Coordinates of C-alpha atoms in Angstrom, one line a residue:
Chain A
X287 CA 77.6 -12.1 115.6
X288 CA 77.3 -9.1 117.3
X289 CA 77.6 -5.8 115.5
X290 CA 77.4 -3.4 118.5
X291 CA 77.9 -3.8 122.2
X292 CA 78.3 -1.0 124.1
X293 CA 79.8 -1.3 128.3
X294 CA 78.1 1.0 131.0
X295 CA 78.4 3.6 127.9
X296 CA 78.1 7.4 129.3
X297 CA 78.6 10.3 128.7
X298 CA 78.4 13.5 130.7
X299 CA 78.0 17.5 129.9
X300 CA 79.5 19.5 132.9
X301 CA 76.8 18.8 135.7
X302 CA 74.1 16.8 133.2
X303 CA 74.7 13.2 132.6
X304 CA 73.4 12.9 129.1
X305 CA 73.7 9.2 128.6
X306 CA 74.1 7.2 131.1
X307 CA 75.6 3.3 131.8
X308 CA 73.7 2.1 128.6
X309 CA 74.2 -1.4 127.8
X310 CA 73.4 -2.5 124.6
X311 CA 73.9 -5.4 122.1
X312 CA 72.5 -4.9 118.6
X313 CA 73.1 -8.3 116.5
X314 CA 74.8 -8.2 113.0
X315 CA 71.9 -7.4 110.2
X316 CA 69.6 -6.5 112.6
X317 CA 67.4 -3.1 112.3
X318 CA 67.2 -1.4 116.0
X319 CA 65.7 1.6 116.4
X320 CA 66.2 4.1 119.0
X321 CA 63.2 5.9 120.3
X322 CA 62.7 8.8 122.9
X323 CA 61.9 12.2 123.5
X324 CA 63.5 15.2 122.7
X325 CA 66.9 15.2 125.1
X326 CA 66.3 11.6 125.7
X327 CA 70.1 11.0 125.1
X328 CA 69.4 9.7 121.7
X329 CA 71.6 11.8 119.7
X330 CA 74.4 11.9 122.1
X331 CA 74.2 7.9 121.9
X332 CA 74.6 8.0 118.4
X333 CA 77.3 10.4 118.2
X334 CA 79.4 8.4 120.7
X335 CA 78.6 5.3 118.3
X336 CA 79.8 6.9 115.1
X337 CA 83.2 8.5 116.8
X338 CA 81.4 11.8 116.3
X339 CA 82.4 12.5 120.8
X340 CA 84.2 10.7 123.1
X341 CA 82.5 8.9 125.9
X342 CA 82.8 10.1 129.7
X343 CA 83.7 6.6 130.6
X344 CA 82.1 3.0 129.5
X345 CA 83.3 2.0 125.8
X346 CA 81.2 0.9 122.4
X347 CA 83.1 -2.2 120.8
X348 CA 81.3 -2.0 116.9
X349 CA 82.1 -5.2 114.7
X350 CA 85.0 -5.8 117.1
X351 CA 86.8 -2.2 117.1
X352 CA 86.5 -0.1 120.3
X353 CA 85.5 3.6 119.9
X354 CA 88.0 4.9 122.3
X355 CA 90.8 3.5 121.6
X356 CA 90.3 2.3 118.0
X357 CA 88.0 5.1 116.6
X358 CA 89.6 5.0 113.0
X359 CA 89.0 1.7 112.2
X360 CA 85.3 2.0 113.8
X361 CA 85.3 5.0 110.9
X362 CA 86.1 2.6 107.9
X363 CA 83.2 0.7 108.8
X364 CA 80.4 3.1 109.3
X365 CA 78.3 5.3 107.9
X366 CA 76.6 8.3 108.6
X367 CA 73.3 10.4 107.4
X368 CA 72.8 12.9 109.7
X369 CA 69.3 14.8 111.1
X370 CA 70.0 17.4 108.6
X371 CA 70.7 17.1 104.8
X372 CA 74.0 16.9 104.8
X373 CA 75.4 17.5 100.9
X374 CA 77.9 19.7 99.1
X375 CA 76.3 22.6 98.2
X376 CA 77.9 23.5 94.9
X377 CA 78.9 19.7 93.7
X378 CA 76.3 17.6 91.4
X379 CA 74.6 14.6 92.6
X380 CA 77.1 12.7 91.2
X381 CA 80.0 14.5 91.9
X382 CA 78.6 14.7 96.0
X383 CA 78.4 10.4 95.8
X384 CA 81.6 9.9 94.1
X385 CA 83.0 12.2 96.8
X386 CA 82.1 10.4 100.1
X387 CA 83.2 7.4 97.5
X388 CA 86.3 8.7 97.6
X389 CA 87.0 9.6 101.0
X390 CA 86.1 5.9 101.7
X391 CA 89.0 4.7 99.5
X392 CA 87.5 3.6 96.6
X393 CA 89.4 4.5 93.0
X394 CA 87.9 6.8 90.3
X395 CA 86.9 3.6 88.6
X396 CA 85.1 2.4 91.6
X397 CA 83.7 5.2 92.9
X398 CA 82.1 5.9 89.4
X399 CA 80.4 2.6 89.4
X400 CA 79.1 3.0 93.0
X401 CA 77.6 6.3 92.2
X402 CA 75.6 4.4 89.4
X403 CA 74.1 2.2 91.7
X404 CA 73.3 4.9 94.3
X405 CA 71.5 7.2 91.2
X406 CA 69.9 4.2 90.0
X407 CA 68.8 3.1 93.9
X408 CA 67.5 6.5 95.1
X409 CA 66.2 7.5 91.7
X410 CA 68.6 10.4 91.1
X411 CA 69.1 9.8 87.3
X412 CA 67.3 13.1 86.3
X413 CA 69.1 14.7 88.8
X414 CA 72.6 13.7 88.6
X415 CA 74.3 16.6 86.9
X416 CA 72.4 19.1 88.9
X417 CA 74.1 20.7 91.9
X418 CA 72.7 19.8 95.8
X419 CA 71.7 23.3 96.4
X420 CA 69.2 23.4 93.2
X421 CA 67.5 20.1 94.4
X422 CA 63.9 19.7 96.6
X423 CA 63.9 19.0 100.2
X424 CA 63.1 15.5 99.5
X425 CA 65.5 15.0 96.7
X426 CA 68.4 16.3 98.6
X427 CA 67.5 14.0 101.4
X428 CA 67.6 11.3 99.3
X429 CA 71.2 11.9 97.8
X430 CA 72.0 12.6 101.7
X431 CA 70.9 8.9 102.2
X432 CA 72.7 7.7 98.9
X433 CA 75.9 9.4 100.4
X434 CA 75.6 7.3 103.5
X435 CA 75.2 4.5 101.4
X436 CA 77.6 4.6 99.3
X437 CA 80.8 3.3 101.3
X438 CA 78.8 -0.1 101.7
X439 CA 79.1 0.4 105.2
X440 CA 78.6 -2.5 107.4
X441 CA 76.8 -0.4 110.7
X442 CA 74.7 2.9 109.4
X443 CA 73.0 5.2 111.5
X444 CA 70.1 6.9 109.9
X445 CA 69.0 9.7 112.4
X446 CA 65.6 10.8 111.2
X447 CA 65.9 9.8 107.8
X448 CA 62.2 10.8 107.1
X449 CA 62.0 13.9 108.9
X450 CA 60.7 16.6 106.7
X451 CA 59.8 14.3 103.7
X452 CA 56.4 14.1 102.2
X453 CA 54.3 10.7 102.5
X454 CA 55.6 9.3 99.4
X455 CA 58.9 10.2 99.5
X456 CA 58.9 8.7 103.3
X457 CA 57.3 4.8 101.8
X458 CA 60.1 5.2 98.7
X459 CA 62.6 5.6 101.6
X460 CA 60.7 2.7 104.0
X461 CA 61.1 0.8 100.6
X462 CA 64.4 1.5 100.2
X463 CA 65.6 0.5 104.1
X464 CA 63.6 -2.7 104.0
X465 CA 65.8 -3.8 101.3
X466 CA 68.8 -3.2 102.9
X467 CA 67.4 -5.1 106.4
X468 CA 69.7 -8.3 106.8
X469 CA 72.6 -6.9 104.8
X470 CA 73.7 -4.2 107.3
X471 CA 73.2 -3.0 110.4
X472 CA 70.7 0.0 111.0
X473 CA 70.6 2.3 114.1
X474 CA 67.3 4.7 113.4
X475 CA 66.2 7.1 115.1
X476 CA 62.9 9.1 114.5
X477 CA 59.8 10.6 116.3
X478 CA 57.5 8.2 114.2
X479 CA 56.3 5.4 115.8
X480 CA 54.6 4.2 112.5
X481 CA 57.7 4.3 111.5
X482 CA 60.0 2.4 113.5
X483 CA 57.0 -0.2 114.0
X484 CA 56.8 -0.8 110.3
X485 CA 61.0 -1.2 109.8
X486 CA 62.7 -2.0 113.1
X487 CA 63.7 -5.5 114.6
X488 CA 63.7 -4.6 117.5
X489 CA 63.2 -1.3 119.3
X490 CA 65.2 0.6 122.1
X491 CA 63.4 3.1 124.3
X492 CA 65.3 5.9 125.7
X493 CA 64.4 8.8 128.5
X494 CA 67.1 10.3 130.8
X495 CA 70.3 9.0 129.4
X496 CA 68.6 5.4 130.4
X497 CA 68.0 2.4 128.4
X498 CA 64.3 1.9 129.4
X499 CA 63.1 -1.1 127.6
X500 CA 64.2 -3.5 124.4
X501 CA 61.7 -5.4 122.6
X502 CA 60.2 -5.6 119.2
X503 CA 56.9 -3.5 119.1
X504 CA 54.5 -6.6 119.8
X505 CA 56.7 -7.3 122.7
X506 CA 56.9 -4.0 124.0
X507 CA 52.8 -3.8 123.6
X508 CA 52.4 -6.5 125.7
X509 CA 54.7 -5.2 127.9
X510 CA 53.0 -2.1 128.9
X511 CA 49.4 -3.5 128.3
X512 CA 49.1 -0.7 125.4
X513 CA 46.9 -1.5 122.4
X514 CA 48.9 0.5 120.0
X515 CA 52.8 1.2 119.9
X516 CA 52.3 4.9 120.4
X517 CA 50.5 4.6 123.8
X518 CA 53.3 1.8 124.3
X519 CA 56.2 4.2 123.9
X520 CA 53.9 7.2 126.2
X521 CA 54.3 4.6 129.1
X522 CA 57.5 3.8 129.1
X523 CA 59.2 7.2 127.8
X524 CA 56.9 9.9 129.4
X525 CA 56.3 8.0 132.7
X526 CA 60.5 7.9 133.2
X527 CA 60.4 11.5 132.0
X528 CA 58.0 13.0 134.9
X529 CA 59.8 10.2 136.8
X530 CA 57.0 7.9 137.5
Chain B
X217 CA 94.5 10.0 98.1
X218 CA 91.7 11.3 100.9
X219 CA 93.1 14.4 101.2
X220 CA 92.9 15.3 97.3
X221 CA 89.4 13.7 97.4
X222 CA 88.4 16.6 99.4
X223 CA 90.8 19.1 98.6
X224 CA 89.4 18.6 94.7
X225 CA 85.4 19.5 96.7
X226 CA 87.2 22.8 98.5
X227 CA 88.2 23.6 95.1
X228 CA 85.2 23.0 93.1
X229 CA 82.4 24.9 96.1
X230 CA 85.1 28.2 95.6
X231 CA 85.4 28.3 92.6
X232 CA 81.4 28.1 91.6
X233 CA 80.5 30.8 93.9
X234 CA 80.1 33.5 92.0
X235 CA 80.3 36.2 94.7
X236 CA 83.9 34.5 95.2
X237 CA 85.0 35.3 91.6
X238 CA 83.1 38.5 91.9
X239 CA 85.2 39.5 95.0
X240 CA 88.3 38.1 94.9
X241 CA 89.0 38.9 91.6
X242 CA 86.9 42.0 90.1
X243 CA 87.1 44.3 93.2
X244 CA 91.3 44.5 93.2
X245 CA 90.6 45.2 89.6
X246 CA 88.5 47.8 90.2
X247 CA 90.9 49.4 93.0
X248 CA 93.6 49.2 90.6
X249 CA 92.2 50.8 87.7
X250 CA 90.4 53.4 89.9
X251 CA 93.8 54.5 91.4
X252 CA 96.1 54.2 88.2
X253 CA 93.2 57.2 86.9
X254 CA 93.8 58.8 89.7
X255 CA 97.5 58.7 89.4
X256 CA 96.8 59.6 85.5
X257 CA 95.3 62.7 86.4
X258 CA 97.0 64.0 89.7
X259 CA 100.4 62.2 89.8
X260 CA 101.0 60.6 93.3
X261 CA 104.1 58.7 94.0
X262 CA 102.0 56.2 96.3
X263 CA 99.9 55.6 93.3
X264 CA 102.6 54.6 90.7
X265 CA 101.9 51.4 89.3
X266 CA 105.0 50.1 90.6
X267 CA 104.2 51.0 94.5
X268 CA 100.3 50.2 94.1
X269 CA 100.2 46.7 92.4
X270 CA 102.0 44.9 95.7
X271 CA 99.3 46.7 97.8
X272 CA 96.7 45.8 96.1
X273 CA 97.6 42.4 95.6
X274 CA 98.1 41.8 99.0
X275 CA 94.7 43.9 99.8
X276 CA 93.3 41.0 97.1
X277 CA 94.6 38.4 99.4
X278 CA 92.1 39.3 102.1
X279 CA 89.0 38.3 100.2
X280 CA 91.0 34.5 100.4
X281 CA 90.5 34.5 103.8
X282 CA 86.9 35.7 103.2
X283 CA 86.2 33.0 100.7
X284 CA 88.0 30.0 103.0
X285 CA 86.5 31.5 106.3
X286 CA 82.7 31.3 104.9
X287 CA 83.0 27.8 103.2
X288 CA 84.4 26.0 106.7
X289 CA 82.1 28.1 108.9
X290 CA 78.9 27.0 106.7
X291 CA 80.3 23.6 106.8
X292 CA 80.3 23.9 110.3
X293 CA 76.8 25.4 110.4
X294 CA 75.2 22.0 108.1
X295 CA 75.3 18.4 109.3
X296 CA 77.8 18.5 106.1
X297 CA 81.1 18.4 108.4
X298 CA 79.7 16.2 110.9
X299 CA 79.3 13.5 107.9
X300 CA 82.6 14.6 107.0
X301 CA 83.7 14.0 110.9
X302 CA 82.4 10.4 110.6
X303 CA 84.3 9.5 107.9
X304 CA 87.8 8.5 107.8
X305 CA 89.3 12.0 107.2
X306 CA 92.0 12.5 109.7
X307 CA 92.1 16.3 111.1
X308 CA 95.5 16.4 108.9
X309 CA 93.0 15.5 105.7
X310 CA 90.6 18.6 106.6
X311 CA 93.5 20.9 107.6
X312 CA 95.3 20.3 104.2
X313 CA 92.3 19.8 102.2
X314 CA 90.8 23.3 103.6
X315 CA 94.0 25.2 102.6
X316 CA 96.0 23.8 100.3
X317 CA 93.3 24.2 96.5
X318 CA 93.5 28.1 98.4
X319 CA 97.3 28.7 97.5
X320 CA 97.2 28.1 93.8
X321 CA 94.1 30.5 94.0
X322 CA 95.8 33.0 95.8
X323 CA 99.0 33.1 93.8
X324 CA 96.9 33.1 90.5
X325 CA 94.6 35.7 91.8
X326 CA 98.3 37.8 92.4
X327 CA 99.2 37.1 88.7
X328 CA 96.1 38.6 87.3
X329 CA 96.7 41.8 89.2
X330 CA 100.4 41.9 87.9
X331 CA 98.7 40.9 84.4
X332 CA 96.5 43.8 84.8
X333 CA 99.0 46.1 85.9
X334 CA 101.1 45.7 83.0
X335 CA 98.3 47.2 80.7
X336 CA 98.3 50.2 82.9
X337 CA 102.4 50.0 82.8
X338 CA 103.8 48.0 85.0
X339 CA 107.2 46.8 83.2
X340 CA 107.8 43.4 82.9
X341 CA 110.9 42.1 84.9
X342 CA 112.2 39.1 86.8
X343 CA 111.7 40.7 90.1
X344 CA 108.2 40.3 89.2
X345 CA 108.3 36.5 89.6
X346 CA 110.3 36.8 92.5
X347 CA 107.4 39.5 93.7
X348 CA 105.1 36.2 93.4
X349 CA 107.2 33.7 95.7
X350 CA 107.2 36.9 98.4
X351 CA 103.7 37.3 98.2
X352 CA 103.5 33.3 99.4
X353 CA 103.7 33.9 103.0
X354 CA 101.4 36.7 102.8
X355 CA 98.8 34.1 100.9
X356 CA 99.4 31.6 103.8
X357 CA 99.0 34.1 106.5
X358 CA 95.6 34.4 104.7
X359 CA 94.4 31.1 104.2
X360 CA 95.7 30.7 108.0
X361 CA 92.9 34.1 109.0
X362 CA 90.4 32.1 107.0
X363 CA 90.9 28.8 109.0
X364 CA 90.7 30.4 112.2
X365 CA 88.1 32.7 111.5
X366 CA 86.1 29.3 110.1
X367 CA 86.7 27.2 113.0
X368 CA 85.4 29.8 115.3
X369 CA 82.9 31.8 113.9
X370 CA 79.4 31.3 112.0
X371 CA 79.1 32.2 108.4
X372 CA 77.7 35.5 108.9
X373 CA 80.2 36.7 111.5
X374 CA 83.0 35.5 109.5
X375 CA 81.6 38.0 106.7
X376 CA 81.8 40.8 109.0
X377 CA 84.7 40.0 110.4
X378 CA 87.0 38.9 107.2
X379 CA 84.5 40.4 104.4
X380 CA 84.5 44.2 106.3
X381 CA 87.1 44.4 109.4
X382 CA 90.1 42.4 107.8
X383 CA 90.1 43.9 104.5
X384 CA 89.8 47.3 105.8
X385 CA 92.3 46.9 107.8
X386 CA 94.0 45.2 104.8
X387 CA 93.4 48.3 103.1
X388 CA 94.5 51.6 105.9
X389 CA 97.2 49.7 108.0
X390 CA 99.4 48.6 104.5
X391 CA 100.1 51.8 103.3
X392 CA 98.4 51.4 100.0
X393 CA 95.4 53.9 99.9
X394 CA 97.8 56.3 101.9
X395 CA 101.5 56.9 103.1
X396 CA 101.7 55.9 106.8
X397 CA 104.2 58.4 107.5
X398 CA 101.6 60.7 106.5
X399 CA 99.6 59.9 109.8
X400 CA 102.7 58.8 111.3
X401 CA 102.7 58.6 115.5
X402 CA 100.9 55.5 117.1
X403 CA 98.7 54.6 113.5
X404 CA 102.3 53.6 112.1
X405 CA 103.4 51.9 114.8
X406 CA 100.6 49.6 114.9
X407 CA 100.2 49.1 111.6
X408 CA 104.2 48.2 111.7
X409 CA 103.1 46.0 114.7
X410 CA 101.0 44.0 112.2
X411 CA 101.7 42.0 109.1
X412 CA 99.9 43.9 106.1
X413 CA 102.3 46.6 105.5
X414 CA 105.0 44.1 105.8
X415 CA 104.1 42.3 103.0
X416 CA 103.3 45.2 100.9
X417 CA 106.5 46.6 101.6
X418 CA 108.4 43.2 101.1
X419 CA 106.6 42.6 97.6
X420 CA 107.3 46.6 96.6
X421 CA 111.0 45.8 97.6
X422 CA 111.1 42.6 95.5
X423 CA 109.5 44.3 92.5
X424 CA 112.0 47.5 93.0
X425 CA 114.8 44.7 92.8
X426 CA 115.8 46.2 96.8
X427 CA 116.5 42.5 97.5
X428 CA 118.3 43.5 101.0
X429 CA 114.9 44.9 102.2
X430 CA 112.6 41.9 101.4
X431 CA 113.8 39.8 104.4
X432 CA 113.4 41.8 107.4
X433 CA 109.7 42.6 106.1
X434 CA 109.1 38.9 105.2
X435 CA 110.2 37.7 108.4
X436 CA 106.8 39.6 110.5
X437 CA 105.0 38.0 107.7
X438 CA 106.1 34.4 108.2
X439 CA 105.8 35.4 112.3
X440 CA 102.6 36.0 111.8
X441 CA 101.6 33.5 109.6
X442 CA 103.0 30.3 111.6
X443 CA 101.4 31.2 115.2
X444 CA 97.8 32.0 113.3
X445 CA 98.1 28.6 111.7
X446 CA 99.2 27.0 114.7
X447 CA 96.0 28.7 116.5
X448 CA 93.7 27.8 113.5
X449 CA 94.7 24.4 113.5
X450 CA 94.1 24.1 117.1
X451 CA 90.7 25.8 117.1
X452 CA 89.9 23.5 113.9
X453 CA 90.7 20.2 116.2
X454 CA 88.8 21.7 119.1
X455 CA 86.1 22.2 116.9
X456 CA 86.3 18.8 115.9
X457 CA 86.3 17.1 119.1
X458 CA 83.0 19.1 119.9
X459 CA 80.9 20.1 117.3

């Protein structure tokens, strides 16, 4: 079944079309990650997905729920862990998870037990009674993932989960998603092509608001003759960039 | 069930923050003490603990606006609210959930400066209570500041602007440091033009037992207070749409 399908999906800044047209079907389960430079239209695509702005025109239909006209119920279904750590400064580890538990509707009960299995998941047991602001880079980034998790969200969009993390905490994390591949849908985005090589189905590159290719990395290889996936992604996103 | 969700988190990051506590609650304190000596040793009718504790419960109110102001603006400034966006909260959930833990705040932060007052002889009366449900409008128009200053501002400019302008002006233009009348001319006028005097002189009128003079002062107060939450909300939904 498919999870997201956007139609001719754009949107547009004043006189700069950010995203534009983009077509794209991502299948239930699946792990797609969104590549592209900086200004690519990455971002904006993901902020139209998640209700976060309104499109120009076009429309994203997610698990059967439009964004523009239905944008609540698109809400009850996804999940969010944005670029930055995004926590409650002065709440605990647990009290930050049974929050967003919360605002997703489950009872004090419920919530409770969720936030076990987050703290258990991300390894936030030593943590849990400390507050956000006392934690590590890569500790609050971890209960910024949990937090995202915790709704059991069918679609979640991890925009550069790893950014900032060090190269253990990043394979924990790559540990952590692999797990959850087949069980919900993943939108990633990140700058590392190691990265969405070694997790993504298939891969999405953008440049200029467009939709350049869609393949998994092997395909997308082959495609542009590349040996490796970097020098893959330099032909397809840079050459669109300088407008080759 | 949302809204308490989150209105339980406004709650708990205000109350941890030290400087709020520090601020909102320890610097009226201060005021009052340091004028009641004042009034000990050179007797001012301004400074009688009657005519003071109003003003400088309403001047304590200012520092909610500080407190609400800085938590949505840093909210603003993290991905935090655009998590918060994602979710299911509906703009009524952040509107509410922002304001409403503020009011009990605000009326118990008024109660500790009546407390206070009475161990510098304030006498205990019913007008005193009724003093508390006046000063509501006056919290409101604060909380409503602190909205607006939140959903338009960054952290550090709503610091300035709440933390220094508003509570001066808090301060000269409710004729608590000093009589108005004393100035007189076009300070008076626009400091009658505004709310803060308004509420001091409604709570002063309700803790005098003047019950015919509360209205007409409470009325600039509720004015006030309904168009700046009308704008705040507006500015918070704008805000929404584009962060």
């Amino acid at each position: 079944m498919t999870a997201i399908q956007t139609i001719n999906l754009t949107k547009r800044f004043k006189d700069k079309t950010a995203v534009n047209a983009l077509n794209l079907s991502i299948e239930e389960g699946e792990l797609y990650a969104l590549l592209g430079v900086n200004g690519a239209g990455k971002t904006t695509t993901i902020k139209m997905l998640s209700c976060l702005t309104a499109p120009s025109s076009g429309d994203a239909i997610l698990l059967g729920d439009s964004v523009v006209t239905n944008p609540q119920s698109v809400k009850e279904k996804i999940n969010v862990s944005p670029q930055e750590t995004a926590v409650a400064r002065n709440l605990t580890v647990r009290e930050n998870l049974e929050l967003i538990a919360g605002i997703y509707s489950f009872d004090k009960k419920a919530a409770r037990t969720k936030a076990d299995e987050m703290i258990t998941a991300f390894s936030l047991g030593e943590v849990v009674s400390a507050k956000a602001n006392t934690l590590s880079g890569g500790m609050q980034r971890r209960l910024s993932i949990a937090m995202a998790l915790i709704s059991n969200p069918k679609i979640l969009f991890l925009d550069e989960p790893t950014l900032g993390l060090d190269v253990i905490a990043r394979r924990e994390l790559w540990s952590t998603i692999n797990k959850l591949k087949g069980k919900i849908t993943i939108i990633l985005t990140t700058h590392y092509m190691e990265e969405a090589q070694a997790l993504s189905d298939r891969i999405g590159i953008m440049a200029r608001g467009e939709l350049k290719a869609v393949g998994t990395a092997d395909e997308l290889m082959a495609k542009t003759g590349a040996k490796t996936f970097e020098d893959a992604f330099i032909a397809l996103a840079a050459d669109s960039e300088v407008g080759i | 069930m949302r809204l308490m969700v989150f209105a339980s988190r406004t709650q708990k990051e205000l109350i941890r923050d030290p400087l709020n506590m520090a601020f909102g609650l320890g610097f009226p304190l201060v005021v009052l003490f340091l004028l009641s000596a004042i009034q000990a040793n050179i007797p001012v009718s301004l400074f009688e603990i009657s005519q003071l504790t109003p003003g400088i419960a309403v001047f304590g109110l200012s520092f909610i606006s500080l407190f609400s102001g800085t938590l949505i603006a840093k909210d603003r400034s993290t991905s935090y609210l655009l998590r918060l966006f994602a979710s299911p909260l509906t703009s009524t959930d952040f509107i509410l959930g922002y304001t409403l833990p503020l009011l009990p705040m605000a009326l118990l932060q008024t109660v500790i400066c009546f407390i206070a007052a009475f161990f510098l002889g304030l006498a205990f009366s019913l007008n005193l209570l009724l003093a508390l449900v006046v000063m509501i409008p006056a919290a409101i128009l604060y909380i409503a500041i602190g909205l607006l200053a939140g959903s338009l501002l960054t952290d550090k400019q709503v610091g300035g602007i709440c933390g220094a302008l508003l509570t001066n002006l808090s301060a000269w233009l409710s004729g608590t440091w000093f009589d108005l009348n004393l100035v007189g001319g076009g300070f008076k006028a626009v400091a009658y033009a505004l709310p803060f005097v308004h509420a001091v002189d409604a709570a002063k009128a309700a803790v005098a037992g003047n019950y015919a003079d509360i209205l007409p002062h409470l009325w600039w107060v509720m004015g006030y207070a309904v168009v700046i939450m009308v704008l705040a909300i507006l500015a918070f939904k704008k805000k929404m749409n584009s962060d």
